[in-house]
């Protein structure tokens, strides 16, 4: 098969689209013919090995995971001996390393059936971003009906899902984004949209029951200042590449982890792990129309390097997706 392989850290120039062995599913895995894959901030962080402090986990001198990508949607072509939930021909979506390829192996516990009514490109946009938004709001943020929720970074990949999920759970939602994205965020259901180029929400009078930060562009003290009594702060991050960094967004994350020790669970740092149960929830939300994936741009798989340059260097709206045509033969 062909895949985007990386043998050294660097820009998208370090990636090569070349022939590699097609993976073989292990006992609990399925082999999926990828029909679409989406690009996340995580992909360029891994590509760059940025921030440097994360390299012991990512690979000290070169990426431990050689094939980029994690989100995918496609068709099961083979299953391991202990797979009970899927069979060849099933259309699925999920999250597993190595998705920027014609085939990917994934544990059956991180795969779910493709939402009815969604194309492969739309389904591939959901897993990592949707799961991050769901866990940040529902699990760590303890989202309740009637909560006043602020999403900082509402027009990004995670943010567009967060606005919709918060509304589906009965929240009053304020989205923070730039001028050009205000109509998009409003169209997703936000009750109020704040343009960060014109006003700083941390200096306003409004107070929020839950603040989901996806940008990391304010201090911890500034975020805490706009929380209502008993309000919760959930920290995540992504951003764009601004040159190699030692700790990058981890500075705020570390502060948040330390503060959480004394905040009685009101400050949480989000580490989203793939879960089949969450994919099932997201599938149900998609099938009822409560969430609609927003895809800004689509590139062919052979141009994944261009897609990565765009995601790491710009502020893309919502999701960027790679499209993989169906095989021409058996």
mmCIF file of C-alpha atoms in Angstrom:
data_model
loop_
_atom_site.group_PDB
_atom_site.id
_atom_site.type_symbol
_atom_site.label_atom_id
_atom_site.label_comp_id
_atom_site.label_asym_id
_atom_site.label_seq_id
_atom_site.Cartn_x
_atom_site.Cartn_y
_atom_site.Cartn_z
ATOM 1 C CA UNK A 1 0.000 0.000 0.000
ATOM 2 C CA UNK A 2 1.003 3.679 -0.169
ATOM 3 C CA UNK A 3 1.369 5.707 3.010
ATOM 4 C CA UNK A 4 2.836 8.960 4.290
ATOM 5 C CA UNK A 5 5.985 7.841 6.116
ATOM 6 C CA UNK A 6 8.275 9.940 8.287
ATOM 7 C CA UNK A 7 11.807 8.907 9.305
ATOM 8 C CA UNK A 8 12.919 12.213 10.856
ATOM 9 C CA UNK A 9 11.357 15.171 12.612
ATOM 10 C CA UNK A 10 10.739 18.285 10.570
ATOM 11 C CA UNK A 11 8.276 20.070 8.341
ATOM 12 C CA UNK A 12 5.965 18.364 5.878
ATOM 13 C CA UNK A 13 9.050 18.059 3.647
ATOM 14 C CA UNK A 14 10.154 15.236 5.959
ATOM 15 C CA UNK A 15 7.201 13.108 4.834
ATOM 16 C CA UNK A 16 7.371 10.665 1.934
ATOM 17 C CA UNK A 17 4.404 9.123 0.127
ATOM 18 C CA UNK A 18 5.758 5.689 -0.630
ATOM 19 C CA UNK A 19 5.048 1.985 -0.809
ATOM 20 C CA UNK A 20 5.108 0.068 2.489
ATOM 21 C CA UNK A 21 3.804 -3.299 3.591
ATOM 22 C CA UNK A 22 0.067 -3.460 4.188
ATOM 23 C CA UNK A 23 -0.472 -4.067 7.923
ATOM 24 C CA UNK A 24 -1.867 -7.365 9.144
ATOM 25 C CA UNK A 25 -4.562 -7.206 11.839
ATOM 26 C CA UNK A 26 -3.785 -8.788 15.180
ATOM 27 C CA UNK A 27 -6.294 -10.844 17.163
ATOM 28 C CA UNK A 28 -8.403 -7.889 18.350
ATOM 29 C CA UNK A 29 -7.897 -5.658 15.310
ATOM 30 C CA UNK A 30 -9.648 -4.878 12.047
ATOM 31 C CA UNK A 31 -7.978 -3.921 8.784
ATOM 32 C CA UNK A 32 -9.720 -0.943 7.169
ATOM 33 C CA UNK A 33 -9.440 0.274 3.585
ATOM 34 C CA UNK A 34 -9.230 3.999 4.282
ATOM 35 C CA UNK A 35 -11.681 6.113 2.315
ATOM 36 C CA UNK A 36 -11.044 9.355 4.201
ATOM 37 C CA UNK A 37 -8.778 10.640 6.965
ATOM 38 C CA UNK A 38 -8.771 13.957 8.772
ATOM 39 C CA UNK A 39 -5.889 16.192 9.833
ATOM 40 C CA UNK A 40 -5.499 17.315 13.444
ATOM 41 C CA UNK A 41 -3.105 19.564 15.329
ATOM 42 C CA UNK A 42 -1.796 16.360 16.896
ATOM 43 C CA UNK A 43 -0.457 15.307 13.492
ATOM 44 C CA UNK A 44 1.843 18.267 13.046
ATOM 45 C CA UNK A 45 2.930 18.142 16.700
ATOM 46 C CA UNK A 46 4.055 14.563 16.081
ATOM 47 C CA UNK A 47 5.571 15.491 12.709
ATOM 48 C CA UNK A 48 7.624 18.285 14.260
ATOM 49 C CA UNK A 49 8.355 16.554 17.557
ATOM 50 C CA UNK A 50 7.062 19.742 19.123
ATOM 51 C CA UNK A 51 7.236 20.638 21.946
ATOM 52 C CA UNK A 52 10.665 19.180 22.538
ATOM 53 C CA UNK A 53 9.870 18.164 26.097
ATOM 54 C CA UNK A 54 7.444 15.582 24.677
ATOM 55 C CA UNK A 55 10.079 13.749 22.637
ATOM 56 C CA UNK A 56 10.852 11.097 25.254
ATOM 57 C CA UNK A 57 7.300 9.866 24.632
ATOM 58 C CA UNK A 58 7.195 10.589 20.898
ATOM 59 C CA UNK A 59 10.681 9.299 20.064
ATOM 60 C CA UNK A 60 13.927 11.018 21.002
ATOM 61 C CA UNK A 61 15.615 11.251 17.602
ATOM 62 C CA UNK A 62 12.842 10.268 15.192
ATOM 63 C CA UNK A 63 9.109 9.623 15.414
ATOM 64 C CA UNK A 64 8.267 6.339 17.062
ATOM 65 C CA UNK A 65 5.091 6.208 14.953
ATOM 66 C CA UNK A 66 6.360 6.404 11.362
ATOM 67 C CA UNK A 67 3.043 6.816 9.533
ATOM 68 C CA UNK A 68 1.124 10.014 10.289
ATOM 69 C CA UNK A 69 -2.582 10.377 10.852
ATOM 70 C CA UNK A 70 -5.122 8.998 13.302
ATOM 71 C CA UNK A 71 -8.727 9.754 12.227
ATOM 72 C CA UNK A 72 -10.189 7.560 9.509
ATOM 73 C CA UNK A 73 -13.359 6.271 7.904
ATOM 74 C CA UNK A 74 -13.476 3.346 5.534
ATOM 75 C CA UNK A 75 -14.439 -0.256 4.863
ATOM 76 C CA UNK A 76 -13.346 -3.304 6.874
ATOM 77 C CA UNK A 77 -11.438 -5.745 4.647
ATOM 78 C CA UNK A 78 -10.163 -8.263 7.226
ATOM 79 C CA UNK A 79 -10.587 -9.019 10.934
ATOM 80 C CA UNK A 80 -8.478 -10.645 13.616
ATOM 81 C CA UNK A 81 -9.375 -13.985 15.142
ATOM 82 C CA UNK A 82 -10.991 -12.504 18.258
ATOM 83 C CA UNK A 83 -12.943 -9.702 16.601
ATOM 84 C CA UNK A 84 -16.647 -10.154 17.227
ATOM 85 C CA UNK A 85 -18.151 -6.778 16.382
ATOM 86 C CA UNK A 86 -17.178 -6.384 12.729
ATOM 87 C CA UNK A 87 -16.830 -8.342 9.537
ATOM 88 C CA UNK A 88 -15.441 -7.556 6.070
ATOM 89 C CA UNK A 89 -17.617 -5.068 4.222
ATOM 90 C CA UNK A 90 -18.677 -3.069 7.301
ATOM 91 C CA UNK A 91 -18.337 0.700 6.912
ATOM 92 C CA UNK A 92 -16.672 2.177 9.983
ATOM 93 C CA UNK A 93 -14.932 5.197 11.463
ATOM 94 C CA UNK A 94 -12.443 5.466 14.290
ATOM 95 C CA UNK A 95 -9.084 6.578 15.588
ATOM 96 C CA UNK A 96 -5.764 4.755 15.308
ATOM 97 C CA UNK A 97 -2.199 5.679 14.403
ATOM 98 C CA UNK A 98 -1.155 5.368 10.764
ATOM 99 C CA UNK A 99 -4.336 6.637 9.090
ATOM 100 C CA UNK A 100 -2.613 8.622 6.313
ATOM 101 C CA UNK A 101 -2.415 5.451 4.272
ATOM 102 C CA UNK A 102 -4.487 3.262 2.001
ATOM 103 C CA UNK A 103 -5.036 0.779 4.839
ATOM 104 C CA UNK A 104 -4.941 1.067 8.622
ATOM 105 C CA UNK A 105 -5.213 -1.457 11.456
ATOM 106 C CA UNK A 106 -7.241 -0.511 14.508
ATOM 107 C CA UNK A 107 -8.368 -2.274 17.671
ATOM 108 C CA UNK A 108 -12.082 -3.054 17.517
ATOM 109 C CA UNK A 109 -12.519 -1.061 20.744
ATOM 110 C CA UNK A 110 -11.676 2.233 18.986
ATOM 111 C CA UNK A 111 -13.878 1.665 15.940
ATOM 112 C CA UNK A 112 -17.611 2.217 15.410
ATOM 113 C CA UNK A 113 -20.023 1.864 12.522
ATOM 114 C CA UNK A 114 -20.154 4.857 10.201
ATOM 115 C CA UNK A 115 -23.039 7.206 11.067
ATOM 116 C CA UNK A 116 -25.982 6.727 8.747
ATOM 117 C CA UNK A 117 -26.403 9.673 6.419
ATOM 118 C CA UNK A 118 -22.775 10.823 6.575
ATOM 119 C CA UNK A 119 -20.218 10.393 3.811
ATOM 120 C CA UNK A 120 -16.769 9.011 4.521
ATOM 121 C CA UNK A 121 -15.208 12.500 4.576
ATOM 122 C CA UNK A 122 -17.697 13.768 7.150
ATOM 123 C CA UNK A 123 -17.368 10.642 9.288
ATOM 124 C CA UNK A 124 -13.560 10.885 9.269
ATOM 125 C CA UNK A 125 -13.817 14.420 10.666
ATOM 126 C CA UNK A 126 -15.448 13.210 13.876
ATOM 127 C CA UNK A 127 -13.262 10.845 15.960
ATOM 128 C CA UNK A 128 -10.457 12.814 17.624
ATOM 129 C CA UNK A 129 -12.115 16.244 17.559
ATOM 130 C CA UNK A 130 -15.550 14.989 18.524
ATOM 131 C CA UNK A 131 -14.182 12.780 21.294
ATOM 132 C CA UNK A 132 -12.087 15.657 22.671
ATOM 133 C CA UNK A 133 -15.113 17.947 22.761
ATOM 134 C CA UNK A 134 -17.341 15.283 24.311
ATOM 135 C CA UNK A 135 -14.885 14.329 27.041
ATOM 136 C CA UNK A 136 -13.993 17.951 27.777
ATOM 137 C CA UNK A 137 -17.598 19.008 28.217
ATOM 138 C CA UNK A 138 -19.461 15.969 29.515
ATOM 139 C CA UNK A 139 -16.806 14.056 31.455
ATOM 140 C CA UNK A 140 -14.283 16.574 32.785
ATOM 141 C CA UNK A 141 -16.517 19.638 32.621
ATOM 142 C CA UNK A 142 -19.543 17.855 34.141
ATOM 143 C CA UNK A 143 -21.821 19.679 31.718
ATOM 144 C CA UNK A 144 -25.367 20.202 32.987
ATOM 145 C CA UNK A 145 -28.560 21.367 31.365
ATOM 146 C CA UNK A 146 -28.794 25.155 31.623
ATOM 147 C CA UNK A 147 -25.056 25.732 32.160
ATOM 148 C CA UNK A 148 -23.512 28.852 30.720
ATOM 149 C CA UNK A 149 -20.622 27.529 28.638
ATOM 150 C CA UNK A 150 -17.818 29.404 26.890
ATOM 151 C CA UNK A 151 -15.795 27.698 24.151
ATOM 152 C CA UNK A 152 -12.512 29.479 23.445
ATOM 153 C CA UNK A 153 -11.548 28.446 19.909
ATOM 154 C CA UNK A 154 -15.102 27.765 18.784
ATOM 155 C CA UNK A 155 -14.380 27.696 15.036
ATOM 156 C CA UNK A 156 -11.635 25.062 15.104
ATOM 157 C CA UNK A 157 -11.912 21.330 14.655
ATOM 158 C CA UNK A 158 -12.738 20.589 18.293
ATOM 159 C CA UNK A 159 -14.547 23.875 18.832
ATOM 160 C CA UNK A 160 -17.167 23.328 16.140
ATOM 161 C CA UNK A 161 -18.105 20.033 17.767
ATOM 162 C CA UNK A 162 -17.986 21.541 21.270
ATOM 163 C CA UNK A 163 -20.511 24.252 20.393
ATOM 164 C CA UNK A 164 -22.926 21.679 18.972
ATOM 165 C CA UNK A 165 -22.478 19.141 21.774
ATOM 166 C CA UNK A 166 -22.965 21.790 24.460
ATOM 167 C CA UNK A 167 -26.209 22.880 22.786
ATOM 168 C CA UNK A 168 -27.350 19.260 22.488
ATOM 169 C CA UNK A 169 -26.881 18.895 26.257
ATOM 170 C CA UNK A 170 -28.984 21.982 26.939
ATOM 171 C CA UNK A 171 -26.314 24.603 27.599
ATOM 172 C CA UNK A 172 -26.300 28.323 26.818
ATOM 173 C CA UNK A 173 -23.218 28.638 24.633
ATOM 174 C CA UNK A 174 -20.826 31.509 23.991
ATOM 175 C CA UNK A 175 -18.255 30.920 21.256
ATOM 176 C CA UNK A 176 -15.014 32.869 20.905
ATOM 177 C CA UNK A 177 -13.582 33.168 17.397
ATOM 178 C CA UNK A 178 -12.337 35.672 14.814
ATOM 179 C CA UNK A 179 -14.484 38.014 12.735
ATOM 180 C CA UNK A 180 -14.447 35.800 9.628
ATOM 181 C CA UNK A 181 -15.750 32.803 11.588
ATOM 182 C CA UNK A 182 -18.510 34.499 13.567
ATOM 183 C CA UNK A 183 -21.318 33.474 11.208
ATOM 184 C CA UNK A 184 -20.082 29.871 11.140
ATOM 185 C CA UNK A 185 -20.127 29.616 14.938
ATOM 186 C CA UNK A 186 -23.505 31.303 15.154
ATOM 187 C CA UNK A 187 -24.826 28.888 12.547
ATOM 188 C CA UNK A 188 -23.693 25.957 14.692
ATOM 189 C CA UNK A 189 -26.059 27.111 17.419
ATOM 190 C CA UNK A 190 -24.009 29.423 19.625
ATOM 191 C CA UNK A 191 -26.271 31.790 21.563
ATOM 192 C CA UNK A 192 -23.551 34.422 21.614
ATOM 193 C CA UNK A 193 -20.382 34.943 19.600
ATOM 194 C CA UNK A 194 -17.435 36.999 20.827
ATOM 195 C CA UNK A 195 -14.903 38.300 18.307
ATOM 196 C CA UNK A 196 -11.495 38.057 19.964
ATOM 197 C CA UNK A 197 -10.084 40.705 17.609
ATOM 198 C CA UNK A 198 -12.481 43.230 19.159
ATOM 199 C CA UNK A 199 -12.951 42.164 22.758
ATOM 200 C CA UNK A 200 -11.201 40.120 25.425
ATOM 201 C CA UNK A 201 -13.691 37.808 27.099
ATOM 202 C CA UNK A 202 -11.488 37.558 30.198
ATOM 203 C CA UNK A 203 -12.050 41.262 30.853
ATOM 204 C CA UNK A 204 -15.821 41.196 30.451
ATOM 205 C CA UNK A 205 -18.483 41.086 33.145
ATOM 206 C CA UNK A 206 -19.993 37.740 32.066
ATOM 207 C CA UNK A 207 -19.324 34.670 34.213
ATOM 208 C CA UNK A 208 -19.498 31.063 33.056
ATOM 209 C CA UNK A 209 -20.306 27.720 34.658
ATOM 210 C CA UNK A 210 -17.923 25.937 32.281
ATOM 211 C CA UNK A 211 -15.043 27.256 30.189
ATOM 212 C CA UNK A 212 -13.539 24.920 27.609
ATOM 213 C CA UNK A 213 -10.220 26.367 26.428
ATOM 214 C CA UNK A 214 -8.889 25.020 23.139
ATOM 215 C CA UNK A 215 -6.367 27.767 22.439
ATOM 216 C CA UNK A 216 -4.243 28.464 25.519
ATOM 217 C CA UNK A 217 -3.854 32.166 24.726
ATOM 218 C CA UNK A 218 -4.721 33.569 28.138
ATOM 219 C CA UNK A 219 -3.243 33.130 31.600
ATOM 220 C CA UNK A 220 -4.682 30.711 34.106
ATOM 221 C CA UNK A 221 -5.604 33.634 36.361
ATOM 222 C CA UNK A 222 -7.502 35.329 33.514
ATOM 223 C CA UNK A 223 -9.512 32.180 32.824
ATOM 224 C CA UNK A 224 -10.375 31.715 36.484
ATOM 225 C CA UNK A 225 -11.534 35.314 36.736
ATOM 226 C CA UNK A 226 -14.515 34.688 34.438
ATOM 227 C CA UNK A 227 -15.747 31.533 36.167
ATOM 228 C CA UNK A 228 -18.991 31.693 38.111
ATOM 229 C CA UNK A 229 -18.969 30.389 41.705
ATOM 230 C CA UNK A 230 -18.428 26.661 41.380
ATOM 231 C CA UNK A 231 -17.480 27.107 37.702
ATOM 232 C CA UNK A 232 -15.234 24.583 35.971
ATOM 233 C CA UNK A 233 -12.255 25.173 33.667
ATOM 234 C CA UNK A 234 -11.112 22.497 31.200
ATOM 235 C CA UNK A 235 -7.792 23.046 29.426
ATOM 236 C CA UNK A 236 -6.837 21.529 26.109
ATOM 237 C CA UNK A 237 -4.753 22.923 23.239
ATOM 238 C CA UNK A 238 -3.629 22.804 19.642
ATOM 239 C CA UNK A 239 -2.585 26.002 17.929
ATOM 240 C CA UNK A 240 -0.385 26.646 14.912
ATOM 241 C CA UNK A 241 3.348 26.156 14.460
ATOM 242 C CA UNK A 242 5.396 29.205 15.407
ATOM 243 C CA UNK A 243 8.841 27.657 15.474
ATOM 244 C CA UNK A 244 10.241 24.863 17.619
ATOM 245 C CA UNK A 245 9.542 25.247 21.316
ATOM 246 C CA UNK A 246 10.703 23.630 24.523
ATOM 247 C CA UNK A 247 7.348 23.347 26.257
ATOM 248 C CA UNK A 248 4.844 25.047 23.886
ATOM 249 C CA UNK A 249 1.268 24.924 25.237
ATOM 250 C CA UNK A 250 2.417 22.575 27.990
ATOM 251 C CA UNK A 251 3.319 25.577 30.158
ATOM 252 C CA UNK A 252 -0.332 26.423 30.744
ATOM 253 C CA UNK A 253 -1.188 22.725 30.979
ATOM 254 C CA UNK A 254 1.364 22.194 33.756
ATOM 255 C CA UNK A 255 0.042 25.235 35.614
ATOM 256 C CA UNK A 256 -3.444 23.828 35.283
ATOM 257 C CA UNK A 257 -2.397 20.426 36.585
ATOM 258 C CA UNK A 258 -0.782 22.014 39.628
ATOM 259 C CA UNK A 259 -3.772 24.272 40.266
ATOM 260 C CA UNK A 260 -6.137 21.308 39.946
ATOM 261 C CA UNK A 261 -4.618 19.807 43.089
ATOM 262 C CA UNK A 262 -6.159 22.624 45.115
ATOM 263 C CA UNK A 263 -9.270 23.435 43.073
ATOM 264 C CA UNK A 264 -11.575 20.621 44.148
ATOM 265 C CA UNK A 265 -11.990 19.281 40.623
ATOM 266 C CA UNK A 266 -12.915 22.677 39.159
ATOM 267 C CA UNK A 267 -9.757 22.852 36.998
ATOM 268 C CA UNK A 268 -9.075 19.882 34.777
ATOM 269 C CA UNK A 269 -6.545 19.137 32.035
ATOM 270 C CA UNK A 270 -7.963 17.162 29.143
ATOM 271 C CA UNK A 271 -6.235 14.082 27.782
ATOM 272 C CA UNK A 272 -8.659 12.532 25.318
ATOM 273 C CA UNK A 273 -8.359 8.768 24.852
ATOM 274 C CA UNK A 274 -10.140 6.920 22.024
ATOM 275 C CA UNK A 275 -13.176 5.040 23.321
ATOM 276 C CA UNK A 276 -15.735 3.034 21.379
ATOM 277 C CA UNK A 277 -18.500 4.142 23.741
ATOM 278 C CA UNK A 278 -17.765 7.780 22.914
ATOM 279 C CA UNK A 279 -17.740 7.032 19.195
ATOM 280 C CA UNK A 280 -21.152 5.407 19.629
ATOM 281 C CA UNK A 281 -22.443 8.545 21.378
ATOM 282 C CA UNK A 282 -21.044 10.739 18.608
ATOM 283 C CA UNK A 283 -22.592 8.466 15.982
ATOM 284 C CA UNK A 284 -25.999 8.837 17.657
ATOM 285 C CA UNK A 285 -25.621 12.617 17.856
ATOM 286 C CA UNK A 286 -24.693 12.718 14.171
ATOM 287 C CA UNK A 287 -27.584 10.496 13.118
ATOM 288 C CA UNK A 288 -30.099 12.701 14.955
ATOM 289 C CA UNK A 289 -28.585 15.854 13.432
ATOM 290 C CA UNK A 290 -27.428 17.198 16.805
ATOM 291 C CA UNK A 291 -23.895 17.451 15.423
ATOM 292 C CA UNK A 292 -22.943 18.108 11.811
ATOM 293 C CA UNK A 293 -19.234 17.797 10.890
ATOM 294 C CA UNK A 294 -17.940 20.943 9.214
ATOM 295 C CA UNK A 295 -15.249 20.305 6.588
ATOM 296 C CA UNK A 296 -13.443 23.408 5.340
ATOM 297 C CA UNK A 297 -11.099 21.777 2.832
ATOM 298 C CA UNK A 298 -10.580 18.381 1.266
ATOM 299 C CA UNK A 299 -7.283 17.192 -0.217
ATOM 300 C CA UNK A 300 -6.506 13.895 -1.937
ATOM 301 C CA UNK A 301 -4.457 11.476 0.147
ATOM 302 C CA UNK A 302 -1.492 12.069 -2.178
ATOM 303 C CA UNK A 303 -1.457 15.719 -1.028
ATOM 304 C CA UNK A 304 -1.426 15.118 2.726
ATOM 305 C CA UNK A 305 1.779 17.170 2.960
ATOM 306 C CA UNK A 306 -0.108 20.216 1.612
ATOM 307 C CA UNK A 307 -2.918 19.613 4.072
ATOM 308 C CA UNK A 308 -0.484 19.469 6.991
ATOM 309 C CA UNK A 309 1.201 22.711 5.905
ATOM 310 C CA UNK A 310 -2.189 24.397 5.860
ATOM 311 C CA UNK A 311 -3.269 23.102 9.268
ATOM 312 C CA UNK A 312 -0.015 23.896 11.047
ATOM 313 C CA UNK A 313 0.496 27.318 9.481
ATOM 314 C CA UNK A 314 -2.984 28.819 9.336
ATOM 315 C CA UNK A 315 -6.104 28.986 11.471
ATOM 316 C CA UNK A 316 -8.335 26.597 9.535
ATOM 317 C CA UNK A 317 -12.040 26.662 10.124
ATOM 318 C CA UNK A 318 -13.355 23.371 11.419
ATOM 319 C CA UNK A 319 -11.821 20.282 9.799
ATOM 320 C CA UNK A 320 -9.423 19.514 6.951
ATOM 321 C CA UNK A 321 -9.931 16.073 5.420
ATOM 322 C CA UNK A 322 -8.026 13.745 3.096
ATOM 323 C CA UNK A 323 -10.059 11.844 0.529
ATOM 324 C CA UNK A 324 -8.969 8.378 -0.574
ATOM 325 C CA UNK A 325 -10.645 6.954 -3.676
ATOM 326 C CA UNK A 326 -11.932 3.381 -3.544
ATOM 327 C CA UNK A 327 -9.603 0.692 -4.900
ATOM 328 C CA UNK A 328 -9.804 0.101 -8.618
ATOM 329 C CA UNK A 329 -9.313 -3.649 -8.251
ATOM 330 C CA UNK A 330 -9.819 -6.449 -5.723
#
